[in-house]
Coordinates of C-alpha atoms in Angstrom, one line a residue:
M12 CA 45.6 54.9 92.6
K13 CA 44.3 58.2 93.8
N14 CA 47.4 58.6 96.0
L15 CA 49.7 58.1 93.0
L16 CA 48.1 60.9 91.0
P17 CA 50.1 63.8 92.6
I18 CA 53.4 61.8 92.1
F19 CA 52.5 61.2 88.4
L20 CA 51.7 64.9 87.8
A21 CA 54.9 66.0 89.5
F22 CA 56.9 63.6 87.3
L23 CA 55.2 64.9 84.2
F24 CA 55.9 68.6 85.2
L25 CA 59.6 67.9 85.8
N26 CA 59.9 66.2 82.4
L27 CA 58.2 69.2 80.7
I28 CA 60.7 71.5 82.3
A29 CA 63.6 69.3 81.3
C30 CA 62.4 69.5 77.7
E31 CA 62.3 73.3 77.6
P32 CA 65.2 74.9 75.7
K33 CA 67.8 76.1 78.1
K34 CA 68.6 79.8 78.2
P35 CA 72.1 80.6 77.0
A36 CA 74.5 81.6 79.8
P37 CA 75.1 85.3 80.0
E38 CA 78.1 86.4 77.9
K39 CA 81.1 87.1 80.1
D40 CA 81.8 90.8 80.3
N41 CA 85.3 91.4 78.9
L42 CA 85.9 93.8 81.7
E43 CA 85.5 91.1 84.3
G44 CA 82.0 92.2 85.3
K45 CA 80.3 95.4 86.0
A46 CA 80.5 97.1 89.4
W47 CA 79.2 100.2 91.2
W48 CA 82.8 101.5 91.6
K49 CA 83.3 101.3 87.9
E50 CA 80.1 103.1 87.0
G51 CA 80.4 105.8 89.7
V52 CA 81.9 109.3 89.9
L53 CA 84.1 109.9 92.9
Y54 CA 84.4 113.3 94.6
Q55 CA 87.4 113.9 96.9
I56 CA 86.9 116.1 100.0
Y57 CA 89.8 117.6 101.9
P58 CA 87.9 117.9 105.1
Q59 CA 89.7 120.8 106.8
S60 CA 89.1 122.9 103.7
F61 CA 85.5 122.0 102.8
K62 CA 83.1 123.8 105.2
D63 CA 83.5 125.0 108.8
T64 CA 80.4 125.2 111.0
D65 CA 81.9 126.1 114.4
G66 CA 84.1 129.1 113.5
D67 CA 87.5 127.5 114.4
G68 CA 88.7 127.9 110.8
Y69 CA 88.8 124.2 110.0
G70 CA 86.2 122.3 108.0
D71 CA 84.3 119.7 109.9
F72 CA 81.8 116.8 109.5
K73 CA 78.8 119.1 110.2
G74 CA 80.0 121.2 107.3
V75 CA 79.9 118.2 105.0
I76 CA 76.4 117.3 106.4
E77 CA 75.3 120.9 105.6
K78 CA 76.4 120.4 102.0
L79 CA 75.1 116.9 101.4
D80 CA 72.3 118.2 99.1
Y81 CA 75.0 120.1 97.2
L82 CA 77.0 116.9 96.8
E83 CA 73.9 115.1 95.6
S84 CA 73.2 117.8 93.1
L85 CA 76.6 117.2 91.5
G86 CA 75.6 113.7 90.5
I87 CA 78.6 112.2 92.2
T88 CA 78.2 108.7 93.6
M89 CA 81.2 108.3 95.9
V90 CA 83.1 110.5 98.3
W91 CA 86.7 109.9 99.3
M92 CA 87.7 112.0 102.3
N93 CA 91.3 112.6 103.4
P94 CA 92.2 111.4 106.9
F95 CA 90.2 112.7 109.9
F96 CA 91.7 110.5 112.6
E97 CA 93.4 111.6 115.8
S98 CA 96.7 113.2 114.7
P99 CA 99.3 115.8 115.7
M100 CA 98.7 117.1 112.1
V101 CA 102.4 117.3 111.1
D102 CA 101.3 116.2 107.7
N103 CA 97.7 117.4 107.8
G104 CA 96.4 114.1 109.1
Y105 CA 98.6 111.6 107.3
D106 CA 100.4 111.1 110.6
V107 CA 97.8 109.0 112.5
S108 CA 98.0 108.7 116.3
D109 CA 94.7 106.7 116.7
Y110 CA 93.1 104.9 113.8
R111 CA 89.8 104.5 115.6
G112 CA 89.6 108.0 117.0
I113 CA 88.2 111.2 115.4
N114 CA 90.3 114.4 115.5
P115 CA 88.1 116.8 117.6
R116 CA 88.5 119.5 115.0
Y117 CA 86.3 117.5 112.7
G118 CA 83.7 116.5 115.3
T119 CA 82.7 113.3 117.0
M120 CA 82.1 109.7 116.0
E121 CA 78.4 110.5 116.2
D122 CA 78.9 113.3 113.7
F123 CA 80.8 111.0 111.4
Q124 CA 78.0 108.4 111.5
A125 CA 75.4 111.1 110.8
M126 CA 77.5 112.3 107.8
L127 CA 77.9 108.7 106.5
D128 CA 74.2 107.9 107.0
G129 CA 73.3 111.2 105.1
M130 CA 75.5 110.2 102.2
H131 CA 74.0 106.7 102.0
A132 CA 70.5 108.2 102.1
R133 CA 71.4 110.1 99.0
G134 CA 72.9 107.1 97.2
I135 CA 76.5 108.2 97.8
K136 CA 79.1 105.7 98.9
F137 CA 82.0 106.6 101.3
V138 CA 85.7 105.8 100.7
L139 CA 88.0 105.9 103.7
D140 CA 91.6 107.0 103.5
V141 CA 93.7 104.4 105.2
V142 CA 97.2 105.5 106.2
V143 CA 99.1 102.4 107.1
N144 CA 102.5 102.6 105.4
H145 CA 103.4 104.6 108.5
S146 CA 101.8 106.0 111.7
S147 CA 102.5 109.1 113.8
D148 CA 105.4 109.0 116.2
Q149 CA 102.7 109.8 118.8
H150 CA 100.8 106.6 118.1
D151 CA 100.9 104.3 121.2
W152 CA 102.5 101.6 119.0
F153 CA 105.5 103.8 118.3
L154 CA 105.7 105.2 121.9
Q155 CA 105.8 101.5 123.1
S156 CA 108.2 100.5 120.3
R157 CA 110.8 103.2 121.1
S158 CA 110.6 102.7 124.9
S159 CA 112.9 99.6 124.9
R160 CA 114.4 97.1 122.6
D161 CA 112.5 94.2 124.2
N162 CA 109.1 95.9 124.1
P163 CA 106.4 93.7 122.4
Y164 CA 105.8 96.5 120.0
R165 CA 109.4 96.9 119.0
D166 CA 108.9 95.0 115.7
Y167 CA 105.9 97.1 114.7
Y168 CA 108.5 99.4 113.2
H169 CA 111.8 99.2 111.5
W170 CA 114.8 99.7 113.8
W171 CA 118.6 99.7 113.2
P172 CA 120.8 99.4 116.3
A173 CA 123.4 102.2 116.4
E174 CA 126.1 99.8 117.4
K175 CA 126.0 98.3 113.9
G176 CA 127.1 101.6 112.5
T177 CA 125.3 103.8 110.1
P178 CA 122.3 102.1 108.4
P179 CA 122.3 101.7 104.6
Y180 CA 121.1 104.9 103.0
R181 CA 117.4 105.1 102.3
H182 CA 115.8 108.2 100.7
S183 CA 113.0 110.1 102.3
L184 CA 110.4 111.9 100.2
F185 CA 110.1 114.7 102.8
D186 CA 113.4 114.7 104.8
P187 CA 116.4 115.9 102.8
E188 CA 118.7 114.1 105.3
G189 CA 117.3 110.7 104.5
A190 CA 114.9 108.2 105.9
W191 CA 116.7 107.0 109.0
E192 CA 116.2 109.0 112.2
Y193 CA 118.4 108.5 115.3
D194 CA 116.5 108.0 118.6
S195 CA 118.7 108.2 121.7
L196 CA 116.2 106.4 124.0
T197 CA 117.3 103.0 122.7
N198 CA 120.4 104.1 120.8
A199 CA 118.9 103.1 117.4
F200 CA 117.6 104.5 114.1
Y201 CA 114.1 104.1 112.9
L202 CA 112.9 104.3 109.3
H203 CA 110.6 107.0 107.9
T204 CA 109.9 107.2 104.2
F205 CA 108.1 110.5 104.7
A206 CA 108.6 113.0 107.6
E207 CA 110.6 112.0 110.7
Q208 CA 107.3 112.2 112.7
Q209 CA 105.9 109.4 110.4
P210 CA 107.8 106.2 111.2
D211 CA 107.2 103.3 108.8
L212 CA 105.2 100.3 110.0
N213 CA 106.7 96.9 109.7
W214 CA 104.4 95.0 107.3
E215 CA 106.6 92.0 107.4
N216 CA 105.3 91.5 111.0
P217 CA 102.0 89.5 110.8
K218 CA 100.8 91.2 114.0
V219 CA 101.0 94.6 112.2
R220 CA 99.0 93.3 109.3
Q221 CA 96.3 91.9 111.6
E222 CA 96.1 95.2 113.4
V223 CA 95.5 96.9 110.0
Y224 CA 92.8 94.4 109.0
D225 CA 91.1 94.9 112.3
I226 CA 91.1 98.7 111.8
M227 CA 89.5 98.2 108.4
K228 CA 86.9 95.9 109.8
F229 CA 86.1 98.5 112.4
W230 CA 85.2 101.1 109.8
A231 CA 83.6 98.6 107.4
E232 CA 81.2 97.7 110.2
K233 CA 80.3 101.3 110.6
G234 CA 79.2 101.3 106.9
V235 CA 82.3 102.5 105.0
D236 CA 82.0 101.3 101.4
G237 CA 85.7 101.4 100.3
F238 CA 89.3 102.1 101.2
R239 CA 92.0 104.2 99.6
M240 CA 95.3 102.8 100.7
D241 CA 97.7 105.7 101.2
A242 CA 101.4 105.2 100.0
F243 CA 100.7 101.5 100.0
Q244 CA 103.0 100.5 97.3
F245 CA 105.9 101.3 99.7
A246 CA 104.5 99.2 102.6
S247 CA 106.7 96.2 102.2
K248 CA 110.5 96.5 102.9
D249 CA 113.5 94.3 102.4
T250 CA 114.5 93.9 106.0
T251 CA 117.9 92.5 105.1
W252 CA 118.6 96.2 104.3
P253 CA 120.9 95.8 101.2
E254 CA 122.9 98.7 100.0
F255 CA 121.3 100.6 97.1
P256 CA 123.4 102.1 94.3
E257 CA 124.1 105.8 94.4
G258 CA 121.4 107.9 92.7
H259 CA 118.8 105.1 93.0
E260 CA 116.3 107.6 94.4
K261 CA 115.8 109.1 91.0
D262 CA 113.8 105.9 90.2
F263 CA 112.1 105.8 93.6
I264 CA 109.2 103.5 92.8
K265 CA 111.5 100.8 91.3
W266 CA 113.7 100.7 94.5
Y267 CA 111.1 101.3 97.2
G268 CA 107.8 100.1 95.8
M269 CA 106.0 96.9 94.8
R270 CA 108.0 94.2 96.5
P271 CA 106.6 90.7 95.7
Q272 CA 105.7 90.2 99.3
L273 CA 103.2 93.0 99.0
H274 CA 100.9 90.8 97.0
E275 CA 100.8 88.2 99.7
Y276 CA 99.7 90.8 102.1
L277 CA 97.0 92.2 99.8
K278 CA 95.6 88.6 99.3
E279 CA 95.4 88.4 103.1
M280 CA 93.6 91.7 103.2
Y281 CA 91.2 90.6 100.5
A282 CA 90.3 87.4 102.3
E283 CA 90.0 89.1 105.7
V284 CA 88.3 92.4 104.7
I285 CA 87.5 93.1 101.1
E286 CA 85.6 90.0 100.2
P287 CA 83.7 89.3 103.4
Y288 CA 82.6 93.0 103.8
G289 CA 81.9 93.6 100.1
V290 CA 84.0 96.7 100.0
F291 CA 86.5 97.9 97.4
A292 CA 90.0 99.2 97.7
V293 CA 92.3 101.3 95.6
A294 CA 96.0 101.7 96.4
E295 CA 97.8 105.0 95.9
G296 CA 100.3 104.1 93.2
A297 CA 100.5 101.4 90.7
G298 CA 104.1 100.4 90.6
S299 CA 106.5 101.2 87.7
T300 CA 105.1 99.0 85.0
F301 CA 101.7 97.9 83.6
Q302 CA 102.4 94.4 84.9
D303 CA 102.8 95.9 88.4
A304 CA 99.4 97.5 88.1
H305 CA 97.7 94.4 86.7
D306 CA 99.2 92.3 89.5
L307 CA 97.4 94.7 91.9
V308 CA 94.0 94.9 90.3
D309 CA 93.1 92.1 88.0
A310 CA 90.0 90.3 89.3
D311 CA 91.6 86.9 89.4
R312 CA 94.4 88.1 91.6
K313 CA 91.9 88.9 94.5
E314 CA 93.9 91.8 95.8
L315 CA 92.7 95.3 94.9
Q316 CA 90.0 96.6 92.5
M317 CA 91.4 99.8 91.0
A318 CA 94.8 101.1 89.9
Y319 CA 95.7 104.7 90.7
H320 CA 98.8 105.8 88.8
F321 CA 100.6 109.1 88.7
E322 CA 101.9 109.3 85.1
T323 CA 99.2 111.7 84.1
V324 CA 99.6 114.2 86.9
D325 CA 103.4 114.2 86.4
L326 CA 102.9 115.7 83.0
S327 CA 102.6 119.3 84.1
R328 CA 105.0 120.1 87.0
T329 CA 106.5 123.4 85.8
P330 CA 104.9 126.6 84.5
E331 CA 105.8 125.6 81.0
G332 CA 102.9 123.2 81.1
Y333 CA 102.5 120.0 79.1
D334 CA 102.3 118.9 75.5
L335 CA 99.0 117.6 74.1
A336 CA 100.8 114.8 72.3
D337 CA 102.2 113.5 75.6
F338 CA 98.8 113.9 77.2
K339 CA 97.1 111.8 74.6
N340 CA 99.9 109.2 74.7
V341 CA 99.8 108.7 78.4
F342 CA 96.0 108.3 78.6
S343 CA 95.8 106.1 75.5
K344 CA 98.6 103.7 76.6
W345 CA 97.0 103.2 80.0
D346 CA 93.6 102.6 78.4
S347 CA 95.2 100.1 76.0
A348 CA 96.9 98.3 78.9
F349 CA 93.6 97.9 80.7
A350 CA 91.3 97.3 77.8
E351 CA 90.6 93.7 78.7
K352 CA 91.5 93.2 82.3
G353 CA 91.7 95.4 85.4
W354 CA 90.4 98.9 86.1
I355 CA 92.0 102.3 86.6
S356 CA 91.0 105.6 88.0
I357 CA 90.9 108.7 85.8
F358 CA 92.1 111.9 87.5
L359 CA 94.1 115.1 87.0
S360 CA 94.1 116.6 90.5
N361 CA 94.1 115.7 94.2
H362 CA 95.4 116.9 97.6
D363 CA 99.0 116.2 96.6
N364 CA 98.9 118.4 93.5
A365 CA 98.3 122.0 92.4
R366 CA 95.0 123.0 90.9
M367 CA 93.8 121.2 87.7
V368 CA 92.8 124.5 86.1
N369 CA 96.3 125.9 86.3
R370 CA 98.0 122.7 85.2
F371 CA 95.7 121.4 82.5
A372 CA 93.2 124.1 81.6
N373 CA 93.6 127.9 81.3
P374 CA 93.1 130.2 84.3
D375 CA 92.9 133.3 82.1
P376 CA 89.5 134.8 82.9
K377 CA 88.7 134.8 79.1
F378 CA 89.2 131.0 78.9
I379 CA 88.7 129.6 82.4
T380 CA 85.1 128.6 81.9
P381 CA 85.4 126.7 78.5
S382 CA 88.8 125.2 79.3
T383 CA 87.7 123.8 82.7
Q384 CA 84.5 122.5 81.1
L385 CA 86.6 120.8 78.5
I386 CA 88.8 119.1 81.1
N387 CA 85.7 117.9 83.1
T388 CA 84.2 116.6 79.9
F389 CA 87.4 114.6 79.2
L390 CA 87.5 113.1 82.7
M391 CA 83.9 112.0 82.5
S392 CA 84.4 110.5 79.0
M393 CA 87.3 108.1 79.6
R394 CA 87.1 104.4 80.5
G395 CA 88.0 104.2 84.2
T396 CA 86.4 105.7 87.3
P397 CA 86.6 109.5 87.2
F398 CA 88.0 111.1 90.4
T399 CA 87.2 114.8 90.8
Y400 CA 88.7 117.0 93.5
Y401 CA 86.6 119.5 95.5
G402 CA 86.5 122.9 93.8
D403 CA 87.3 121.5 90.4
E404 CA 83.6 121.5 89.6
I405 CA 83.7 125.4 89.9
G406 CA 87.2 125.9 88.4
M407 CA 89.1 126.8 91.6
T408 CA 92.6 128.0 90.8
N409 CA 96.1 128.2 92.4
I410 CA 96.8 130.8 95.0
D411 CA 99.8 133.0 94.7
M412 CA 102.4 132.2 97.4
P413 CA 105.7 133.7 96.2
T414 CA 107.6 133.5 99.5
I415 CA 108.5 130.4 101.5
E416 CA 107.2 132.0 104.8
E417 CA 103.7 131.5 103.5
Y418 CA 104.1 127.7 103.3
V419 CA 103.2 125.3 106.1
D420 CA 103.3 122.0 104.2
V421 CA 106.0 119.7 105.4
E422 CA 106.7 118.5 101.8
A423 CA 107.2 122.1 100.5
L424 CA 109.5 123.0 103.5
G425 CA 111.6 119.9 103.0
K426 CA 112.0 120.5 99.3
Y427 CA 113.0 124.1 100.0
Q428 CA 115.7 123.0 102.4
A429 CA 117.0 120.4 100.0
A430 CA 117.1 122.9 97.1
K431 CA 118.9 125.5 99.3
S432 CA 121.4 122.9 100.5
S433 CA 122.2 121.8 97.0
G434 CA 122.8 125.3 95.7
Q435 CA 119.8 125.6 93.4
D436 CA 118.7 128.9 92.0
M437 CA 116.2 129.7 94.7
E438 CA 114.3 132.3 92.7
E439 CA 113.6 129.7 90.0
F440 CA 112.8 127.1 92.7
M441 CA 110.2 129.4 94.3
Q442 CA 108.6 130.1 90.9
I443 CA 108.1 126.4 90.3
L444 CA 107.0 125.8 93.9
N445 CA 104.4 128.5 93.6
Y446 CA 103.1 126.8 90.5
N447 CA 103.1 123.1 91.6
S448 CA 102.9 123.1 95.4
R449 CA 100.2 120.9 96.8
E450 CA 99.2 123.8 99.1
N451 CA 97.5 125.3 96.0
G452 CA 95.0 122.4 96.1
R453 CA 94.2 122.9 99.8
T454 CA 92.7 126.4 100.0
P455 CA 89.2 126.7 101.5
M456 CA 86.2 125.8 99.3
Q457 CA 84.7 128.9 97.7
W458 CA 81.0 128.8 98.5
D459 CA 80.0 132.4 97.9
A460 CA 81.2 136.0 97.7
T461 CA 80.8 136.7 101.5
L462 CA 83.8 137.1 103.8
Q463 CA 86.1 134.1 103.7
A464 CA 84.1 132.7 100.8
G465 CA 81.4 131.4 103.1
F466 CA 83.8 128.7 104.3
T467 CA 84.1 130.0 107.9
T468 CA 83.0 132.7 110.3
G469 CA 86.4 132.7 111.9
T470 CA 90.0 132.9 110.6
P471 CA 90.6 130.1 108.1
W472 CA 93.5 127.7 108.7
M473 CA 94.8 128.6 105.3
R474 CA 94.3 131.8 103.3
V475 CA 91.2 131.9 101.0
N476 CA 92.1 132.5 97.4
P477 CA 91.3 136.2 96.7
N478 CA 89.4 135.3 93.5
Y479 CA 86.6 133.8 95.6
T480 CA 84.4 136.8 94.8
E481 CA 84.3 135.7 91.1
I482 CA 84.8 132.0 91.4
N483 CA 82.3 130.4 93.8
V484 CA 79.3 128.0 94.0
S485 CA 76.7 130.7 94.5
A486 CA 77.7 132.6 91.4
Q487 CA 77.5 129.5 89.3
D488 CA 74.6 127.6 90.7
Q489 CA 71.9 129.2 88.7
D490 CA 73.9 130.0 85.6
P491 CA 73.2 127.3 83.0
T492 CA 76.5 128.1 81.2
S493 CA 78.7 127.8 84.3
I494 CA 81.5 125.4 85.0
L495 CA 79.4 124.0 87.8
N496 CA 76.3 123.2 85.7
H497 CA 78.4 121.8 82.9
F498 CA 79.9 119.4 85.5
R499 CA 76.4 118.4 86.6
K500 CA 75.5 117.8 83.0
M501 CA 78.6 115.6 82.5
T502 CA 77.9 113.3 85.5
K503 CA 74.4 112.9 84.1
V504 CA 75.7 112.2 80.6
R505 CA 78.1 109.5 82.0
K506 CA 75.3 107.8 83.9
E507 CA 73.0 107.8 80.9
N508 CA 75.6 106.6 78.4
P509 CA 77.1 103.3 79.5
A510 CA 79.5 103.4 76.5
L511 CA 81.4 106.1 78.4
V512 CA 82.0 103.6 81.2
Y513 CA 82.4 100.2 79.5
G514 CA 82.8 101.1 75.8
K515 CA 86.0 100.6 73.8
Y516 CA 88.2 103.6 73.5
E517 CA 89.9 104.5 70.2
L518 CA 92.0 107.5 69.5
V519 CA 91.0 109.5 66.4
Q520 CA 93.7 111.5 64.4
K521 CA 96.4 111.0 67.0
E522 CA 98.7 113.5 65.4
H523 CA 96.3 116.5 65.5
P524 CA 98.2 119.2 67.3
D525 CA 95.2 120.9 69.0
I526 CA 92.3 118.4 69.1
Y527 CA 92.0 115.3 71.3
A528 CA 89.4 113.2 69.6
F529 CA 88.3 109.6 70.5
T530 CA 85.4 107.2 70.2
R531 CA 83.7 105.1 72.8
K532 CA 81.9 102.1 71.4
G533 CA 79.9 99.5 73.2
E534 CA 76.7 98.8 75.2
G535 CA 74.8 99.4 72.0
Q536 CA 76.3 102.9 71.5
N537 CA 78.8 104.7 69.3
L538 CA 80.0 108.0 70.8
M539 CA 82.5 110.5 69.6
V540 CA 84.3 112.9 71.9
I541 CA 86.0 116.0 70.4
L542 CA 88.1 118.3 72.6
N543 CA 89.9 121.4 71.3
F544 CA 92.7 121.9 73.8
S545 CA 93.8 125.2 72.2
K546 CA 93.0 128.8 73.1
N547 CA 92.6 129.3 69.3
S548 CA 89.9 128.0 67.0
S549 CA 90.8 124.6 65.3
S550 CA 89.2 122.3 62.8
I551 CA 89.1 118.6 62.2
K552 CA 87.7 116.5 59.3
L553 CA 85.5 113.5 60.3
D554 CA 83.5 110.8 58.5
Q555 CA 80.5 111.8 60.6
L556 CA 79.5 115.2 62.0
P557 CA 77.4 116.3 65.0
T558 CA 73.9 117.4 64.3
E559 CA 71.2 118.9 66.5
S560 CA 69.7 115.4 66.9
N561 CA 72.8 113.5 67.8
L562 CA 74.6 116.1 69.9
I563 CA 74.9 115.0 73.6
I564 CA 77.2 117.7 75.1
N565 CA 78.5 121.0 74.0
N566 CA 80.1 123.7 76.2
Y567 CA 79.2 126.4 73.6
S568 CA 75.8 127.4 72.3
D569 CA 76.4 126.4 68.7
V570 CA 78.4 124.0 66.5
N571 CA 80.1 125.1 63.3
V572 CA 80.1 122.2 60.8
N573 CA 80.9 122.3 57.1
D574 CA 79.1 119.5 55.4
Q575 CA 80.8 120.0 52.1
D576 CA 84.3 119.0 53.2
M577 CA 83.1 117.2 56.3
S578 CA 85.0 119.4 58.7
L579 CA 84.1 120.5 62.2
N580 CA 85.3 124.0 63.3
L581 CA 85.8 124.3 67.0
K582 CA 86.0 127.4 69.2
P583 CA 88.7 127.7 71.8
Y584 CA 88.4 124.9 74.3
Q585 CA 85.2 123.6 72.8
A586 CA 84.1 120.2 74.0
L587 CA 81.6 118.0 72.2
I588 CA 80.1 114.6 72.5
F589 CA 77.8 113.2 69.9
S590 CA 76.5 109.8 68.8
F591 CA 77.0 108.3 65.4
D592 CA 76.0 105.2 63.4

């Protein structure tokens, strides 16, 4: 009997547990679950323009290491760095000749690991730029591929035998003569969607796909936390090479992007890399429809995690700027399309665009501070992961480059030749290029007012913007009213207010000509964001007004409210966030 007592007690205990009321299952999050890459703030570094430590005029890994405490002080949680692989640098690193090799101008693999470890020690994740729509023509794969028609690497790229005649026209984004380049070595044409030195990889070849997955695994095993897939929506090609109608290139994404086979390849990538290594991936581009974007990123698709579309940055391509109504409409419709499923990035600038300040804020010295603060408030207040570009946290601006001789960018030079060949007004062309060229976004980081903005002790690879003596980190670091410290406040506000991440977005007074107002509701919070996009004062009537107790952010020292008519009077480019019942 004594030996049966433990059995009896165990039986009694199990019955008592069974009788306890079961806890309800956690409610399913309507955004398919929370994740660090949703809650984070991403900071993009263009490595050759960030910080140079050896005096060669190019930024390097040690320069980033030197500024790790600065990055931590910003409150950012992720860094995406443009390519630093071995490259002939025809397209500033987007022509890769060795996907596992480090371009010596940036340092060594040991330097990279030290940089990565330093970020991780500060709670910052690292996102690698993966350029696999194309490689460099100096990559060993291509050198092998072009050596003979029966080389094992021949099918790593797209070839058209010259004896079949001229290949069907394909548009190139960089080459005004088109995307097929003749190579006399094997009497054939190869395809290049970008520059002729960037031959397109053949993703229809499973060996190519496996090579790419192995490259991603190589970097994931080093500790990389995510991948940004460059030009990836164009990776899959119809290798029957049908004729496209004349003028099709005006709708480039429709004809060249998002082939159905791409989803098969992404599912492969997810199974081989994304899921087993616990990393996330975002593709440059999101197709031409909301359905395209959802097919890329909805969680049940098991492909990518985040959509990165271009409709917002396409709003301001000429000096005439943009219309606030269009701005509201674009952001609101994308939010609506992803309100229940999927996730998007929120951004207004990157390495392929001119500076955010010139395009969406106001570079006038009188308005640059409040208008840049307003834009950064907006980016940190929307649903989606905010991406900020180096220098936008201090309000870096475009650099004046009125003559084509100053340009080195392969895209700018290609556009110039195309415009000249088609008989465009070249004076007007240069005015627009000076405004929207992506070289504006690649000038060296402005650290202080010393020679070359503290970027280098040598000659910088690209001219430093002359306004570095006024716009720099050092000048703003200790000024509580600066663009920089407002940015720091906003990253903190986003982290402390989960409604800004997961809350429902609702536009307020859509037709207001000057003010962009919206609410963010959720996670037990109700927040109101009020942004005056005008250089003039403007007012708006609201059901609830900000008070000293419920005001969360304000880029001015005061708030002008009229309790009698429930109106809020905003100064030029004033940005407010406040809570309400």
